[in-house]
Structures are given as C-alpha cells and as structure tokens.
Coordinates of C-alpha atoms and ligand atoms in Angstrom, one line a residue:
M26 CA 257.2 145.6 -2.5
K27 CA 253.8 147.0 -1.4
T28 CA 253.6 145.4 2.0
I29 CA 255.3 147.3 4.8
I30 CA 256.4 144.6 7.3
E31 CA 257.2 144.8 11.0
P32 CA 260.9 145.8 11.0
F33 CA 261.7 143.2 13.8
K34 CA 261.7 139.6 14.5
I35 CA 260.2 138.2 17.8
K36 CA 262.7 136.7 20.2
S37 CA 260.5 136.5 23.3
V38 CA 256.7 136.1 23.5
E39 CA 254.0 136.2 26.1
P40 CA 250.7 134.4 25.9
I41 CA 247.3 136.0 25.1
Y42 CA 244.5 134.4 27.1
F43 CA 241.3 133.7 25.2
T44 CA 237.9 134.2 26.6
S45 CA 234.4 133.5 25.3
R46 CA 231.7 136.2 25.0
A47 CA 229.9 134.7 28.0
Q48 CA 233.1 134.9 30.1
R49 CA 233.7 138.5 29.0
Q50 CA 230.1 139.3 29.9
Q51 CA 230.9 138.1 33.4
I52 CA 234.2 139.9 33.6
L53 CA 232.7 143.2 32.5
E54 CA 229.9 142.9 35.0
T55 CA 232.4 142.2 37.8
A56 CA 234.3 145.3 36.6
G57 CA 231.3 147.5 37.0
Y58 CA 231.2 148.0 33.2
N59 CA 234.4 150.1 33.5
P60 CA 237.2 148.8 31.3
F61 CA 239.8 150.3 33.6
L62 CA 238.7 147.8 36.3
I63 CA 239.1 144.7 34.1
K64 CA 242.1 142.5 34.9
A65 CA 244.5 142.6 32.0
E66 CA 244.4 138.8 31.6
G67 CA 240.8 139.1 30.7
V68 CA 241.8 141.2 27.6
I69 CA 242.7 139.7 24.3
I70 CA 244.1 142.8 22.5
D71 CA 244.9 145.7 24.9
L72 CA 244.6 149.1 23.3
L73 CA 244.0 151.0 26.5
T74 CA 247.2 153.0 26.0
D75 CA 250.5 153.2 24.1
S76 CA 252.1 154.4 27.3
G77 CA 254.6 152.1 29.0
T78 CA 253.3 149.2 26.9
S79 CA 256.2 149.0 24.3
A80 CA 258.1 145.8 23.7
M81 CA 261.8 146.5 24.4
S82 CA 264.5 145.3 22.0
A83 CA 267.2 142.8 22.7
K84 CA 269.6 145.7 23.0
Q85 CA 267.4 147.4 25.6
W86 CA 267.2 144.2 27.6
A87 CA 271.0 143.9 27.4
G88 CA 271.1 147.5 28.7
I89 CA 268.9 146.4 31.6
M90 CA 271.6 143.9 32.6
D91 CA 274.4 146.3 32.0
G92 CA 272.8 149.2 34.0
D93 CA 275.1 150.8 36.6
E94 CA 273.1 151.1 39.8
S95 CA 275.5 153.6 41.5
Y96 CA 273.6 156.1 43.6
A97 CA 275.7 159.0 42.3
G98 CA 277.5 159.5 39.0
S99 CA 276.2 156.3 37.4
R100 CA 277.6 155.4 34.0
S101 CA 274.1 154.8 32.8
F102 CA 273.1 158.3 33.6
F103 CA 275.9 159.7 31.5
R104 CA 274.9 157.6 28.5
F105 CA 271.3 158.7 29.0
E106 CA 272.3 162.4 29.4
H107 CA 274.6 162.2 26.3
T108 CA 271.8 160.7 24.2
V109 CA 269.2 163.2 25.2
K110 CA 271.6 166.1 24.8
K111 CA 272.5 165.0 21.3
L112 CA 268.8 164.9 20.3
T113 CA 267.5 167.9 22.0
G114 CA 270.5 170.2 22.4
F115 CA 269.4 171.2 25.9
D116 CA 272.0 171.9 28.5
F117 CA 270.4 170.3 31.6
I118 CA 268.9 166.8 31.5
I119 CA 266.9 165.8 34.6
P120 CA 265.6 162.2 34.8
T121 CA 262.2 161.6 36.4
H122 CA 260.1 158.4 36.9
Q123 CA 257.6 159.4 34.2
G124 CA 256.3 162.4 32.3
R125 CA 254.0 163.8 35.0
A126 CA 256.8 164.0 37.5
A127 CA 258.7 166.3 35.1
E128 CA 255.5 168.3 34.7
K129 CA 255.1 168.5 38.5
I130 CA 258.5 170.0 39.0
L131 CA 258.4 172.4 36.1
F132 CA 254.9 173.8 36.9
S133 CA 255.4 173.9 40.7
L134 CA 258.4 176.2 40.0
L135 CA 256.6 178.4 37.4
G136 CA 253.0 178.3 38.4
G137 CA 250.7 180.1 40.8
A138 CA 247.5 182.0 41.0
G139 CA 246.9 184.6 38.3
K140 CA 249.2 183.0 35.8
Y141 CA 248.3 181.5 32.4
F142 CA 250.0 178.6 30.6
V143 CA 249.3 178.3 26.9
S144 CA 249.4 175.3 24.5
N145 CA 248.0 173.7 21.4
T146 CA 246.4 171.3 23.9
F147 CA 247.7 170.4 27.3
F148 CA 247.4 166.7 28.1
D149 CA 245.3 165.9 31.2
T150 CA 248.2 165.4 33.6
T151 CA 249.9 168.5 32.4
R152 CA 246.7 170.5 32.8
A153 CA 246.2 169.0 36.3
N154 CA 249.7 169.9 37.4
I155 CA 249.2 173.5 36.2
E156 CA 245.8 173.9 37.8
F157 CA 247.1 172.4 41.1
T158 CA 249.3 175.5 41.4
G159 CA 246.3 177.8 41.1
A160 CA 247.3 178.8 37.5
E161 CA 245.2 178.5 34.4
A162 CA 245.9 176.2 31.4
V163 CA 244.6 177.6 28.1
D164 CA 244.5 175.7 24.8
F165 CA 244.6 177.3 21.4
L166 CA 244.2 174.4 19.0
T167 CA 243.8 175.3 15.3
L168 CA 240.3 175.2 14.0
E169 CA 241.1 172.3 11.7
G170 CA 242.0 170.2 14.8
K171 CA 238.5 170.7 16.2
T172 CA 236.8 169.1 13.1
P173 CA 237.0 165.3 13.4
A174 CA 236.1 164.4 9.8
L175 CA 238.4 167.0 8.2
V176 CA 241.5 165.6 6.5
A177 CA 244.4 168.0 7.0
P178 CA 248.2 167.4 7.4
F179 CA 248.8 169.2 10.7
K180 CA 245.7 169.2 12.8
G181 CA 247.8 169.5 16.0
N182 CA 249.0 173.0 15.2
I183 CA 248.4 175.9 17.6
D184 CA 246.4 178.9 16.4
I185 CA 249.2 181.5 16.3
D186 CA 246.8 184.5 15.9
A187 CA 244.7 183.5 18.8
L188 CA 247.8 182.9 20.9
A189 CA 249.2 186.4 19.9
Y190 CA 245.9 188.0 20.8
F191 CA 245.9 186.3 24.2
I192 CA 249.4 187.3 25.0
A193 CA 248.6 190.9 24.1
E194 CA 245.5 190.8 26.2
K195 CA 246.8 189.1 29.3
G196 CA 250.4 190.5 29.2
A197 CA 253.5 188.4 28.7
E198 CA 254.5 188.9 32.3
N199 CA 251.5 186.7 33.3
I200 CA 252.4 183.9 31.0
P201 CA 255.4 181.9 32.4
L202 CA 255.5 179.3 29.6
C203 CA 254.1 178.2 26.3
M204 CA 254.1 174.4 25.5
L205 CA 253.4 172.5 22.3
T206 CA 252.4 168.9 22.7
V207 CA 253.8 166.8 19.8
T208 CA 251.9 164.9 18.6
N209 CA 248.7 166.2 20.1
N210 CA 247.5 163.3 22.1
S211 CA 244.2 164.8 23.3
G212 CA 243.5 166.1 19.8
G213 CA 243.7 162.6 18.1
G214 CA 247.5 162.2 18.0
Q215 CA 247.7 164.8 15.2
P216 CA 251.1 166.3 14.4
V217 CA 252.4 169.8 14.6
S218 CA 254.3 171.3 11.6
M219 CA 257.8 172.6 11.8
Q220 CA 256.5 175.9 10.5
N221 CA 254.1 176.1 13.4
I222 CA 256.8 175.2 15.9
R223 CA 259.1 177.9 14.4
E224 CA 256.4 180.6 14.4
T225 CA 255.4 179.7 18.0
S226 CA 259.0 180.0 19.0
E227 CA 259.4 183.4 17.3
L228 CA 256.3 184.7 18.9
C229 CA 257.4 183.5 22.4
R230 CA 260.9 184.9 21.9
R231 CA 259.5 188.3 20.9
Y232 CA 257.6 188.5 24.2
G233 CA 260.3 186.7 26.3
I234 CA 258.0 183.8 27.1
P235 CA 259.9 180.4 27.6
F236 CA 258.8 177.9 25.0
F237 CA 258.7 174.2 25.8
I238 CA 257.8 171.0 24.0
D239 CA 255.8 168.1 25.5
A240 CA 257.9 165.6 23.7
C241 CA 256.3 162.3 24.4
R242 CA 255.7 161.4 20.8
F243 CA 258.5 163.6 19.1
A244 CA 259.7 160.9 16.7
E245 CA 256.2 160.1 15.4
N246 CA 255.7 163.9 14.9
A247 CA 259.1 164.1 13.1
F248 CA 258.0 161.4 10.7
F249 CA 254.8 163.3 9.8
I250 CA 257.0 166.4 9.2
K251 CA 259.2 164.4 6.8
T252 CA 256.3 162.9 4.9
R253 CA 253.9 165.9 4.9
E254 CA 255.8 169.1 5.1
K255 CA 257.4 170.7 2.1
G256 CA 261.2 170.9 2.3
Y257 CA 261.7 168.0 4.7
E258 CA 261.2 165.0 2.2
N259 CA 265.0 164.4 2.1
A260 CA 265.9 165.3 5.7
S261 CA 266.9 162.6 8.1
I262 CA 264.6 162.0 11.1
V263 CA 267.5 162.9 13.4
S264 CA 268.0 166.3 11.7
I265 CA 264.2 167.0 11.9
V266 CA 264.2 166.1 15.6
Q267 CA 267.2 168.3 16.3
E268 CA 265.6 171.2 14.4
L269 CA 262.3 170.8 16.2
F270 CA 264.0 171.0 19.6
S271 CA 266.3 173.9 18.5
Y272 CA 263.3 176.3 18.6
A273 CA 262.5 175.5 22.2
D274 CA 264.0 176.4 25.6
G275 CA 263.2 173.0 27.1
C276 CA 260.9 169.9 27.1
T277 CA 259.1 167.4 29.3
M278 CA 259.1 163.8 28.2
S279 CA 257.3 160.7 29.1
A280 CA 259.8 158.0 28.0
K281 CA 256.9 155.5 28.2
K282 CA 256.0 156.5 24.6
D283 CA 258.7 157.3 22.1
A284 CA 261.6 156.1 24.2
L285 CA 260.2 152.6 23.9
V286 CA 260.4 151.8 27.6
N287 CA 258.0 150.7 30.3
I288 CA 258.8 153.5 32.7
G289 CA 260.7 156.8 32.7
G290 CA 260.8 160.4 31.7
F291 CA 262.8 163.6 31.9
L292 CA 262.8 167.3 32.1
A293 CA 265.4 169.1 29.8
L294 CA 266.1 172.8 29.7
N295 CA 268.6 175.6 29.1
D296 CA 267.9 178.0 31.9
T297 CA 270.7 177.6 34.5
H298 CA 268.7 179.0 37.4
L299 CA 265.5 177.1 36.7
A300 CA 267.6 173.9 36.2
Q301 CA 269.2 174.4 39.6
Q302 CA 265.8 174.9 41.2
A303 CA 264.4 171.8 39.4
K304 CA 267.3 169.7 40.6
N305 CA 266.7 170.8 44.1
M306 CA 263.1 169.8 43.9
L307 CA 264.0 166.6 42.2
I308 CA 266.2 165.6 45.2
V309 CA 263.2 166.1 47.5
T310 CA 260.6 164.3 45.3
E311 CA 262.3 161.9 42.9
G312 CA 265.9 161.3 43.8
F313 CA 269.5 162.3 43.3
P314 CA 270.0 164.1 39.9
T315 CA 271.9 161.2 38.3
Y316 CA 269.0 158.8 38.6
G317 CA 265.8 160.9 39.3
G318 CA 263.0 158.4 40.0
L319 CA 264.7 155.6 38.0
A320 CA 267.1 152.7 38.3
G321 CA 270.4 152.9 36.3
R322 CA 269.0 150.1 34.1
D323 CA 266.0 152.2 33.2
L324 CA 268.3 155.0 32.1
E325 CA 270.2 152.6 29.9
A326 CA 267.0 151.3 28.3
I327 CA 265.8 154.8 27.6
A328 CA 269.1 155.8 26.0
Q329 CA 268.9 152.8 23.7
G330 CA 265.2 153.3 23.0
L331 CA 265.8 156.9 22.0
E332 CA 268.2 155.8 19.3
E333 CA 266.0 153.0 18.0
V334 CA 262.9 155.2 17.7
L335 CA 264.7 157.3 15.1
D336 CA 264.9 154.4 12.6
E337 CA 263.0 155.4 9.6
E338 CA 261.9 151.8 8.8
Y339 CA 260.4 151.6 12.3
L340 CA 258.6 154.9 12.0
K341 CA 257.3 154.0 8.6
Y342 CA 255.9 150.7 9.9
R343 CA 254.6 152.5 13.1
I344 CA 252.6 155.2 11.3
R345 CA 251.4 152.9 8.6
S346 CA 250.1 150.3 11.1
I347 CA 247.8 152.9 12.7
E348 CA 246.7 154.2 9.3
Y349 CA 246.1 150.6 8.1
L350 CA 243.6 150.0 11.0
G351 CA 241.9 153.4 10.3
E352 CA 241.6 152.7 6.6
K353 CA 240.1 149.2 7.1
I354 CA 237.4 150.3 9.4
H355 CA 236.8 153.6 7.7
H356 CA 236.2 151.8 4.4
A357 CA 233.5 149.7 6.2
G358 CA 231.7 152.9 7.1
V359 CA 232.9 153.2 10.7
P360 CA 233.1 156.9 11.7
I361 CA 236.6 157.8 12.9
M362 CA 238.7 160.9 13.5
M363 CA 240.5 161.8 10.3
P364 CA 243.3 161.4 9.3
T365 CA 244.6 158.8 11.7
G366 CA 247.2 160.1 14.1
G367 CA 250.6 158.8 15.2
H368 CA 249.7 156.4 18.0
A369 CA 245.9 155.7 17.9
V370 CA 242.7 155.4 16.0
Y371 CA 239.9 157.4 17.5
L372 CA 236.3 156.1 17.0
D373 CA 233.7 158.8 16.8
A374 CA 231.2 157.3 19.3
K375 CA 228.6 160.1 18.7
A376 CA 228.4 159.2 15.0
F377 CA 228.7 155.5 15.7
L378 CA 225.8 155.4 18.2
P379 CA 223.6 158.4 17.4
H380 CA 220.7 156.9 19.3
I381 CA 222.6 157.1 22.7
P382 CA 222.6 160.6 24.1
P383 CA 225.8 162.0 25.8
H384 CA 224.4 161.6 29.3
Q385 CA 224.1 157.8 28.7
F386 CA 227.8 157.6 27.8
P387 CA 228.0 156.5 24.1
G388 CA 231.8 156.2 24.4
V389 CA 231.5 153.8 27.3
A390 CA 228.8 151.8 25.5
L391 CA 231.0 151.5 22.4
C392 CA 234.1 150.6 24.4
N393 CA 232.2 147.9 26.3
E394 CA 230.6 146.5 23.2
I395 CA 234.0 146.1 21.5
Y396 CA 235.3 144.3 24.5
L397 CA 232.3 142.0 24.6
E398 CA 232.6 141.3 20.8
G399 CA 236.2 140.4 20.7
G400 CA 238.1 141.1 24.0
V401 CA 239.6 144.3 22.6
R402 CA 240.1 147.1 25.2
G403 CA 240.1 150.8 24.3
V404 CA 239.4 153.8 26.4
E405 CA 236.5 156.2 26.4
I406 CA 237.4 159.9 25.9
G407 CA 234.1 161.6 26.3
S408 CA 231.3 162.2 28.8
L409 CA 232.6 159.8 31.5
M410 CA 236.1 161.3 31.3
F411 CA 235.3 164.9 30.8
G412 CA 231.6 165.4 31.5
K413 CA 230.6 167.8 34.2
Y414 CA 227.4 168.8 36.1
D415 CA 225.9 172.3 36.0
A416 CA 224.5 174.0 39.1
S417 CA 221.2 172.2 38.8
G418 CA 223.0 168.8 38.5
R419 CA 222.4 168.4 34.8
H420 CA 225.1 166.6 32.8
V421 CA 227.2 168.9 30.6
A422 CA 228.8 167.0 27.8
P423 CA 232.3 167.7 26.3
P424 CA 232.3 168.5 22.5
L425 CA 233.4 165.0 21.4
E426 CA 232.6 161.4 22.4
L427 CA 235.5 159.3 21.4
V428 CA 236.9 155.8 21.9
R429 CA 240.7 155.7 21.6
L430 CA 242.4 152.6 20.3
A431 CA 246.0 153.3 21.2
I432 CA 248.5 150.9 19.6
P433 CA 251.4 149.7 21.8
R434 CA 254.8 150.0 20.1
R435 CA 256.3 146.8 18.5
V436 CA 253.8 144.6 20.4
Y437 CA 251.0 143.5 18.0
T438 CA 251.4 142.1 14.5
Q439 CA 249.3 142.8 11.4
S440 CA 247.0 139.8 12.1
H441 CA 246.3 141.2 15.6
I442 CA 245.3 144.5 13.9
D443 CA 243.2 142.7 11.3
Y444 CA 241.4 141.0 14.2
V445 CA 240.8 144.4 15.8
A446 CA 239.3 145.7 12.6
E447 CA 237.0 142.7 12.3
V448 CA 235.8 143.2 15.9
I449 CA 235.0 146.8 15.3
I450 CA 233.3 146.3 11.9
E451 CA 231.2 143.5 13.5
T452 CA 230.3 145.8 16.4
Y453 CA 229.3 148.5 13.8
R454 CA 227.0 146.0 12.1
K455 CA 225.1 145.4 15.4
K456 CA 225.2 149.1 16.5
Q457 CA 221.5 149.6 16.7
H458 CA 221.2 147.0 19.5
I459 CA 223.8 148.8 21.7
K460 CA 222.4 150.5 24.8
G461 CA 223.7 153.3 27.0
Y462 CA 224.8 153.3 30.7
K463 CA 224.2 155.2 33.9
I464 CA 226.6 155.8 36.8
A465 CA 226.2 153.8 40.0
Y466 CA 229.3 155.2 41.7
E467 CA 231.7 158.1 40.9
A468 CA 234.6 159.7 42.6
P469 CA 234.7 163.5 42.9
L470 CA 237.8 163.8 40.7
L471 CA 239.0 161.8 37.6
R472 CA 235.9 159.6 37.9
H473 CA 236.5 157.6 34.8
F474 CA 239.3 155.5 36.5
T475 CA 237.0 154.1 39.2
A476 CA 233.4 154.7 38.2
L477 CA 230.9 151.8 38.4
L478 CA 228.2 151.7 35.8
V479 CA 225.0 149.9 35.0
P480 CA 223.6 149.2 31.5
L481 CA 220.3 150.8 30.8
Ligands
F0G13 N1 251.9 164.3 27.9 C1 251.3 163.6 27.0 C2 251.0 164.2 25.7 C3 250.8 162.3 27.3 O1 250.2 161.6 26.4 C4 251.1 161.8 28.6 C5 250.6 160.4 29.0 C6 251.8 162.5 29.5 C7 252.2 163.8 29.1 C8 252.1 162.1 30.9 O2 253.1 161.1 30.9 O3 252.0 159.1 31.8 O4 254.5 159.3 31.8 O5 253.2 160.6 33.4 N2 249.8 159.8 28.3 C9 249.3 158.4 28.6 C10 248.2 158.1 27.6 C11 248.8 158.2 30.0 O6 247.5 157.0 27.8 O7 248.0 158.8 26.7 P1 253.2 160.0 32.0

C-alpha cells in the first residue's frame, strides 16, 4: 500500500473552535499582531511548537494513574531511570521539569567567563544558559546546513574541521564541553549523521573535552540515520539510538519532544563527580533526585513515551507527515527550507515576501497572514526573534527570515495537514497584497514573546 496511515486510533478527542476571518482579524488586533499573545482557543490548527503538545497514549494515561508519588525512592523513578539507562547507557539519570532545567544545572557547573562551549547549533535556551554564566556559545554548523534550498541528507552536521581548528586555537582547557543538537532544531530540524557523531566524539576524546548530546529529538534523528546513512538500513531504531549515545559522555533532554509527554526532562551523564554536583544543585532548584521537578506520574509517562517513540511505524508516519506537508506546498511553488526536517516545515519568508524588507518583519507578516487566512498558528524565526540594533539604532537582520510550522506529535490527522497546505498555498497566491509591520512595544530581552506590532 502506498498510503502511510496514522499508526493509532483516537480514543479521546478535544474540540477545535472555528472562527471567521473577521473574528480572527479582531483576535489578531487584540493580540498586538503577535501570535504568542493569541488565546489558544482562537487558533484552529496550532503549529506554534512540537514541544509539550504531544497526544499521550492510553498506556501513558494509565501510567499517570499508576504513578507512585512517594517523595523519596518512588517506583516510577526507578522505571524511568531503567528506561533512560537502557537507551542511553549513561550511569546517572537526573530528572528535571524540562530541558532548560537540565541545561541550567549542567552549564552552571561547567560555565564561567573565558570559557567556550561548542556545538553544531545551540538551541536558544541552551545558548542563554551558557551566556548567563559569562561563557561563550559557539556554533559550527556545516556549510550545507546554512543553505536553505540545498537538498542534502545530514544538514545538521557539525563542521569537524572548523571545530578542530577552534579547539587548537582556543585550547582544550578552555572548552568544558561540546554538544551536538539532534536533530538540529534551530537549523530546520535537520539530522546529524552517525559518522559525524562518531568523528565529533573522537575529536573530543583526543582533547579530553566532554561530549554531550542535546537529545530532544533523538528518535527522529535515529530514523533519518536508518533511512539515509549507508550501513544502517537494516539496523533497529533501538540499536541506532544506543550507538548514538554510546559515543557521548552525557545528554540533556526535553521530554516534551521525543518522550511524547507534556512536561519533563532529564540530565544523564557518566562522570561521578559531576553527577554528584548536579544532584546537589537539583535538590536546591528542582527537587529530590528521585523526582527532580516532576510528579511520579510524569516519570511514568516519560518512561512509557520513550518506549513508544522507538516504534518504526510511528517514526515512519511522523517523518512522512512532515515531508508530505513540505512536498505539497513546495510543488505549489512555496519556498521552504529543504529537505523538510524531523518536526517542522520552515517557510522561507524572505523568498515568499521579497517586497517586505527585514526591518518590516516579513516572517511576522507571513505568520499573521496564515493565521488570518485559516486560523493556523506558526512561529516567526527571523528579525523579530533574532534582530538586533547597531550603535546608531539601525536594525541588523539575522541571515534567515523563517516561519516554522512545527507539527505536534500524534495530534493532527492527514486532513488537518491537507487543510494547512491549502491555507499556505492560498496565502502564497495573495502574497503581493501582504504588508509589513513595525514594533509598537518591545522588551529588552527575548522581545518576540511579548512585542506589540502595528501593520504598515
Ligand atoms: N533543546 C532543543 C533542541 C529544543 O528544541 C528545546 C525546546 C530545548 C532544548 C529546551 O527544552 O523547552 O523543555 O526547556 N524547544 C521548544 C521549541 C521550546 O519550540 O522548539 P524545554
């Protein structure tokens, strides 16, 4: 059969509230033309993020009921610990309330002024947690990854030569950790190859630099390895995942992605001394080491989700559903980042709206127009999120103006996705009438979350 179907049946549903274009116009105006400020009930299809938005399975909900809420030594913790250990092979498993809490602990312990952390691309919260300690976060994304229209299998790879050069230049003693983000969220959800992971690990080992994985989307990355990397065609997803982690000394994880839950995360590592320090900090900031920032039921749901996410039928459907949306709109001429990644389709707003200059926020304009057209919410990743001002107050644009349509896991059906494609293609047809925006209010930091805008 040609059609890849959703590998689940729906046992519980929640309503979608429909709105008219006139109502959405009103909602958007009230939200200061910032999609982050729209109430979720005003959204028909919500593609703001794939984080914490998964639908849990019947077995996960059963785990919620079965969770052991003991403060210390909870049975649910041991199930969670066992599952994470089996997958990652790491010795110490430390639960946190989400990914950034694990990052906060790790980088507070290793960071500080004069230090450099290196990566293919650090996610925003990771970078922020590094910079907060006074250290620098430096990305070495492969050149392929920086070219949106180029089709290549592993555009999330780190540039090993550039990394080696940097280590030699700055000195390994000033680099407390190297981290690979799999898949590379900020670079379009593009995967990292096993070869690249292995070579990065070898380079780090040679210099004695600890090597960690930002594992949020490890299963999606493993599926890309299976389908794109020579030698892994017949390997099981579990064995690919285990090999991937075997090259690393630890990982941070936001369970809100590939553990198929609505909240949770962990830090996992092999270094006994560092693990002890991390647990001490955990007790101050998150909670006792057998629950971290979570309830016992959350640990139960994570353990179950980590098993379900390895199902090849699930991953095939997951990756194909993203590709399907990308294909549909790409065939209609809509410019997108190629190839589609593991969790999202990224619209190239610069190419979509060439008549809107970066300082008039083409990504925001596109995001808002898609919302007006069909109630679909995406997120701008461009000048509003990453733009800066120079000394004379002029806007400095980032290299790309994108709109991310992140697909929640197991939430929307193929007809929802067909609808999203129609909305985008219709928006593309009307593109020349779309106008830019200016800022009416902005916060000094992370302005995209709260900015108020006005249409030009
Ligand atoms: N690392 C990556 C690669 C991420 O994508 C995220 C979150 C985090 C770390 C932080 O995890 O949210 O649990 O604290 N990404 C979300 C997104 C917010 O929309 O892409 P967290």
